[in-house]
Amino acid sequence: MNPDLHLLHPYPFEKLKNLLGQVTPPPDKTPINLSIGEPKHAPPAFVLDALKENMQQISLYPKTKGSDELRQAIADWLDQRFALNGKIDSQTQILPINGTREGIFSFIQAVVNRQALNASVIFPNPFYQIYEGATLLAGATPIYVNTTKDNQFLPDLNALDEDTLNACQLMMICSPGNPTGAVIDEAALIALIELADKHDFILASDECYSEIYFDEKPQGLLGACIAMGRHDFNRCVVFHSLSKRSNLPGMRSGFIAGDKYILAPYLLYRTYHGCAMSEMVQTASVDAWRDETHVAENRRLYKEKFHAVLSILEGVLDVDQPAASFYLWPRLPDDDTIFCQKLFAEEHITLVPGQYLSRESEEGNPGQYHARMALVAPLEECIEAANRLKSFVLRHYHRP
């Protein structure tokens, strides 16, 4: 067996299962699960129709590089969404992946040189657990950069010394962030690109929540490249997905785009990896990337839920609307594991303790005293959950 397997931490939802298994929720209250970031809005009917109409393609071996039509649809979307001025090349700078989870995991395996001294991957803390697992299995050391309210939930790279940055082979960023919803602006993205140049590492941006925003459109890493005149996207790659944008998590459809000199060897890796997206999914994905109407409606539904839930929780919990994503990241009045366990036991609501999404640091665990709330359930359920949560907090923590 791979000796690095023992380095993997239990997945957050396994920890959550063990935590909640110690108590019994009230049977008279309908369970409301706000722990998993799985979209519950209806998927676009025209995409489902495309899947049905092209089911005969299941008999074909799919192309790892993807169809020309799919890569062109993605290039057109990137160009329009991030103002790339036609600089993205569908032939050399885009590859389909089976959702960002699969893509990021395999990408880290492909780019890390485990023979290098002190090989490391830097990413924010808290973080999407795939960053850490892939890093450990690639034989590299994870470097956690805390994101807290004090730094607007953005990685404080000033906390990293020169030796740490010089050993870095890959920096993963997540904008909009999971779980905080924080967005890295264009100026900060440009500063990160310049840092990658200085210390010779790859910069990869997980942007799977980019289309769920409330005011300004989040800028992306490729757009920042264009803004600074870097038309070849040197050192930079981005990951996108239809899972959140189009409510299609089960289709496992996304892409990686950016520096062609990084994507070329990654394509070689993928041809051996055996992870080509099925032809029927590729065909349906073309339709999804070419339509924005359903994406705008998706944003409207999330805005409605955030407005309703935050109106109920105002003055009850320390929580703000994020710039983007479908998560709330409230500061809790108690230890997060205690809070989430008691909430489940009394109100049958499931949240993820923030410390399960983070690692300890010299400053403590930045996720502790937080919980992740995914507002993915229907509006009525989110309102019901907010009212139960309000009652719970007032009952336990706001007593005179």
mmCIF file of N, CA, C and O in Angstrom, residues 12-13 16-17 20 25 29-40 302 305 326-327 340 343-344 347-353 372-386 388:
data_model
loop_
_atom_site.group_PDB
_atom_site.id
_atom_site.type_symbol
_atom_site.label_atom_id
_atom_site.label_comp_id
_atom_site.label_asym_id
_atom_site.label_seq_id
_atom_site.Cartn_x
_atom_site.Cartn_y
_atom_site.Cartn_z
ATOM 1 N N PRO A 12 -14.087 15.184 6.781
ATOM 2 C CA PRO A 12 -14.945 15.941 7.700
ATOM 3 C C PRO A 12 -16.304 15.300 7.961
ATOM 4 O O PRO A 12 -16.812 15.344 9.090
ATOM 5 N N PHE A 13 -16.897 14.702 6.925
ATOM 6 C CA PHE A 13 -18.231 14.143 7.112
ATOM 7 C C PHE A 13 -18.198 12.834 7.902
ATOM 8 O O PHE A 13 -19.194 12.442 8.496
ATOM 9 N N LEU A 16 -18.102 14.196 11.355
ATOM 10 C CA LEU A 16 -19.437 14.706 11.683
ATOM 11 C C LEU A 16 -20.384 13.552 12.026
ATOM 12 O O LEU A 16 -21.173 13.651 12.969
ATOM 13 N N LYS A 17 -20.302 12.470 11.261
ATOM 14 C CA LYS A 17 -21.136 11.301 11.530
ATOM 15 C C LYS A 17 -20.879 10.765 12.933
ATOM 16 O O LYS A 17 -21.817 10.425 13.670
ATOM 17 N N LEU A 20 -22.313 13.357 15.623
ATOM 18 C CA LEU A 20 -23.772 13.385 15.744
ATOM 19 C C LEU A 20 -24.332 12.037 16.166
ATOM 20 O O LEU A 20 -25.448 11.963 16.698
ATOM 21 N N PRO A 25 -31.566 12.959 17.680
ATOM 22 C CA PRO A 25 -32.331 14.169 17.353
ATOM 23 C C PRO A 25 -33.812 13.986 17.668
ATOM 24 O O PRO A 25 -34.301 12.854 17.761
ATOM 25 N N LYS A 29 -39.233 16.673 14.726
ATOM 26 C CA LYS A 29 -38.744 17.774 13.887
ATOM 27 C C LYS A 29 -38.132 17.216 12.603
ATOM 28 O O LYS A 29 -37.288 16.319 12.644
ATOM 29 N N THR A 30 -38.545 17.763 11.489
ATOM 30 C CA THR A 30 -38.031 17.322 10.198
ATOM 31 C C THR A 30 -36.549 17.626 10.099
ATOM 32 O O THR A 30 -36.123 18.745 10.398
ATOM 33 N N PRO A 31 -35.735 16.655 9.692
ATOM 34 C CA PRO A 31 -34.294 16.927 9.579
ATOM 35 C C PRO A 31 -34.013 17.936 8.463
ATOM 36 O O PRO A 31 -34.615 17.872 7.392
ATOM 37 N N ILE A 32 -33.090 18.852 8.736
ATOM 38 C CA ILE A 32 -32.648 19.825 7.730
ATOM 39 C C ILE A 32 -31.133 19.770 7.692
ATOM 40 O O ILE A 32 -30.462 20.076 8.672
ATOM 41 N N ASN A 33 -30.598 19.360 6.545
ATOM 42 C CA ASN A 33 -29.159 19.172 6.404
ATOM 43 C C ASN A 33 -28.563 20.346 5.637
ATOM 44 O O ASN A 33 -28.804 20.508 4.442
ATOM 45 N N LEU A 34 -27.799 21.178 6.345
ATOM 46 C CA LEU A 34 -27.113 22.313 5.730
ATOM 47 C C LEU A 34 -25.601 22.097 5.761
ATOM 48 O O LEU A 34 -24.832 23.050 5.699
ATOM 49 N N SER A 35 -25.182 20.833 5.825
ATOM 50 C CA SER A 35 -23.757 20.552 5.957
ATOM 51 C C SER A 35 -23.060 20.359 4.618
ATOM 52 O O SER A 35 -21.898 20.721 4.463
ATOM 53 N N ILE A 36 -23.734 19.760 3.656
ATOM 54 C CA ILE A 36 -23.093 19.387 2.400
ATOM 55 C C ILE A 36 -23.386 20.417 1.318
ATOM 56 O O ILE A 36 -24.534 20.833 1.129
ATOM 57 N N GLY A 37 -22.342 20.821 0.601
ATOM 58 C CA GLY A 37 -22.500 21.811 -0.466
ATOM 59 C C GLY A 37 -23.001 21.180 -1.755
ATOM 60 O O GLY A 37 -22.336 21.272 -2.790
ATOM 61 N N GLU A 38 -24.140 20.530 -1.676
ATOM 62 C CA GLU A 38 -24.732 19.861 -2.840
ATOM 63 C C GLU A 38 -25.945 20.662 -3.306
ATOM 64 O O GLU A 38 -26.961 20.715 -2.609
ATOM 65 N N PRO A 39 -25.877 21.297 -4.468
ATOM 66 C CA PRO A 39 -26.987 22.133 -4.933
ATOM 67 C C PRO A 39 -28.289 21.346 -5.018
ATOM 68 O O PRO A 39 -28.313 20.197 -5.466
ATOM 69 N N LYS A 40 -29.382 21.988 -4.583
ATOM 70 C CA LYS A 40 -30.702 21.364 -4.616
ATOM 71 C C LYS A 40 -31.659 22.046 -5.591
ATOM 72 O O LYS A 40 -32.805 21.607 -5.725
ATOM 73 N N TYR A 302 -30.544 32.001 -4.808
ATOM 74 C CA TYR A 302 -29.632 32.086 -3.663
ATOM 75 C C TYR A 302 -29.745 33.441 -2.970
ATOM 76 O O TYR A 302 -29.721 33.521 -1.736
ATOM 77 N N LYS A 305 -32.665 33.382 -0.659
ATOM 78 C CA LYS A 305 -32.441 32.612 0.567
ATOM 79 C C LYS A 305 -31.514 33.339 1.530
ATOM 80 O O LYS A 305 -31.760 33.365 2.745
ATOM 81 N N PHE A 326 -22.402 29.786 -1.764
ATOM 82 C CA PHE A 326 -23.698 29.570 -1.107
ATOM 83 C C PHE A 326 -23.533 29.170 0.358
ATOM 84 O O PHE A 326 -24.394 28.522 0.929
ATOM 85 N N TYR A 327 -22.423 29.589 0.977
ATOM 86 C CA TYR A 327 -22.170 29.268 2.376
ATOM 87 C C TYR A 327 -22.293 30.493 3.284
ATOM 88 O O TYR A 327 -21.967 31.616 2.888
ATOM 89 N N CYS A 340 -22.628 22.394 17.337
ATOM 90 C CA CYS A 340 -23.269 21.621 16.260
ATOM 91 C C CYS A 340 -23.920 20.353 16.790
ATOM 92 O O CYS A 340 -24.980 19.943 16.300
ATOM 93 N N LEU A 343 -27.105 21.481 18.623
ATOM 94 C CA LEU A 343 -28.098 21.943 17.645
ATOM 95 C C LEU A 343 -28.778 20.749 16.987
ATOM 96 O O LEU A 343 -30.004 20.739 16.806
ATOM 97 N N PHE A 344 -28.015 19.731 16.632
ATOM 98 C CA PHE A 344 -28.586 18.533 16.021
ATOM 99 C C PHE A 344 -29.494 17.811 17.017
ATOM 100 O O PHE A 344 -30.590 17.352 16.658
ATOM 101 N N GLU A 347 -32.596 20.474 17.580
ATOM 102 C CA GLU A 347 -33.340 21.066 16.466
ATOM 103 C C GLU A 347 -33.290 20.235 15.184
ATOM 104 O O GLU A 347 -33.917 20.597 14.190
ATOM 105 N N HIS A 348 -32.535 19.144 15.183
ATOM 106 C CA HIS A 348 -32.427 18.254 14.009
ATOM 107 C C HIS A 348 -31.881 18.990 12.781
ATOM 108 O O HIS A 348 -32.269 18.716 11.646
ATOM 109 N N ILE A 349 -30.949 19.919 13.038
ATOM 110 C CA ILE A 349 -30.274 20.663 11.972
ATOM 111 C C ILE A 349 -28.811 20.230 11.942
ATOM 112 O O ILE A 349 -28.154 20.149 12.986
ATOM 113 N N THR A 350 -28.300 19.974 10.743
ATOM 114 C CA THR A 350 -26.921 19.533 10.598
ATOM 115 C C THR A 350 -26.070 20.631 9.977
ATOM 116 O O THR A 350 -26.346 21.088 8.863
ATOM 117 N N LEU A 351 -25.048 21.061 10.721
ATOM 118 C CA LEU A 351 -24.017 21.978 10.232
ATOM 119 C C LEU A 351 -22.667 21.278 10.370
ATOM 120 O O LEU A 351 -22.539 20.284 11.079
ATOM 121 N N VAL A 352 -21.652 21.816 9.696
ATOM 122 C CA VAL A 352 -20.304 21.269 9.821
ATOM 123 C C VAL A 352 -19.492 22.130 10.782
ATOM 124 O O VAL A 352 -19.359 23.346 10.549
ATOM 125 N N PRO A 353 -18.948 21.560 11.857
ATOM 126 C CA PRO A 353 -18.052 22.340 12.716
ATOM 127 C C PRO A 353 -16.871 22.862 11.915
ATOM 128 O O PRO A 353 -16.237 22.123 11.151
ATOM 129 N N ARG A 372 -19.991 25.792 9.112
ATOM 130 C CA ARG A 372 -20.366 26.038 7.719
ATOM 131 C C ARG A 372 -21.828 25.685 7.511
ATOM 132 O O ARG A 372 -22.260 24.573 7.824
ATOM 133 N N MET A 373 -22.566 26.663 6.989
ATOM 134 C CA MET A 373 -23.980 26.476 6.647
ATOM 135 C C MET A 373 -24.122 26.602 5.136
ATOM 136 O O MET A 373 -23.853 27.668 4.571
ATOM 137 N N ALA A 374 -24.536 25.531 4.488
ATOM 138 C CA ALA A 374 -24.758 25.564 3.043
ATOM 139 C C ALA A 374 -26.233 25.829 2.785
ATOM 140 O O ALA A 374 -27.083 24.994 3.106
ATOM 141 N N LEU A 375 -26.528 26.981 2.200
ATOM 142 C CA LEU A 375 -27.928 27.339 1.947
ATOM 143 C C LEU A 375 -28.382 26.730 0.616
ATOM 144 O O LEU A 375 -28.764 27.432 -0.322
ATOM 145 N N VAL A 376 -28.349 25.412 0.566
ATOM 146 C CA VAL A 376 -28.690 24.707 -0.665
ATOM 147 C C VAL A 376 -30.112 24.155 -0.640
ATOM 148 O O VAL A 376 -30.670 23.832 -1.694
ATOM 149 N N ALA A 377 -30.682 24.030 0.531
ATOM 150 C CA ALA A 377 -32.042 23.497 0.645
ATOM 151 C C ALA A 377 -33.046 24.493 0.069
ATOM 152 O O ALA A 377 -32.724 25.673 -0.135
ATOM 153 N N PRO A 378 -34.276 24.062 -0.207
ATOM 154 C CA PRO A 378 -35.297 24.998 -0.686
ATOM 155 C C PRO A 378 -35.515 26.145 0.289
ATOM 156 O O PRO A 378 -35.205 26.037 1.485
ATOM 157 N N LEU A 379 -36.043 27.249 -0.217
ATOM 158 C CA LEU A 379 -36.227 28.464 0.574
ATOM 159 C C LEU A 379 -36.969 28.184 1.877
ATOM 160 O O LEU A 379 -36.558 28.661 2.954
ATOM 161 N N GLU A 380 -38.044 27.429 1.812
ATOM 162 C CA GLU A 380 -38.852 27.176 3.011
ATOM 163 C C GLU A 380 -38.043 26.433 4.075
ATOM 164 O O GLU A 380 -38.155 26.722 5.267
ATOM 165 N N GLU A 381 -37.217 25.482 3.637
ATOM 166 C CA GLU A 381 -36.378 24.749 4.592
ATOM 167 C C GLU A 381 -35.318 25.650 5.202
ATOM 168 O O GLU A 381 -35.005 25.545 6.390
ATOM 169 N N CYS A 382 -34.732 26.521 4.388
ATOM 170 C CA CYS A 382 -33.720 27.445 4.910
ATOM 171 C C CYS A 382 -34.325 28.393 5.934
ATOM 172 O O CYS A 382 -33.703 28.691 6.969
ATOM 173 N N ILE A 383 -35.521 28.865 5.668
ATOM 174 C CA ILE A 383 -36.211 29.749 6.622
ATOM 175 C C ILE A 383 -36.526 28.996 7.902
ATOM 176 O O ILE A 383 -36.320 29.508 9.017
ATOM 177 N N GLU A 384 -37.031 27.772 7.763
ATOM 178 C CA GLU A 384 -37.322 26.954 8.942
ATOM 179 C C GLU A 384 -36.050 26.696 9.752
ATOM 180 O O GLU A 384 -36.054 26.801 10.991
ATOM 181 N N ALA A 385 -34.961 26.394 9.072
ATOM 182 C CA ALA A 385 -33.694 26.153 9.761
ATOM 183 C C ALA A 385 -33.227 27.408 10.491
ATOM 184 O O ALA A 385 -32.756 27.333 11.630
ATOM 185 N N ALA A 386 -33.349 28.564 9.852
ATOM 186 C CA ALA A 386 -32.925 29.820 10.476
ATOM 187 C C ALA A 386 -33.750 30.115 11.721
ATOM 188 O O ALA A 386 -33.215 30.572 12.744
ATOM 189 N N ARG A 388 -35.320 27.891 13.641
ATOM 190 C CA ARG A 388 -34.926 26.948 14.690
ATOM 191 C C ARG A 388 -33.571 27.333 15.278
ATOM 192 O O ARG A 388 -33.352 27.248 16.495
#
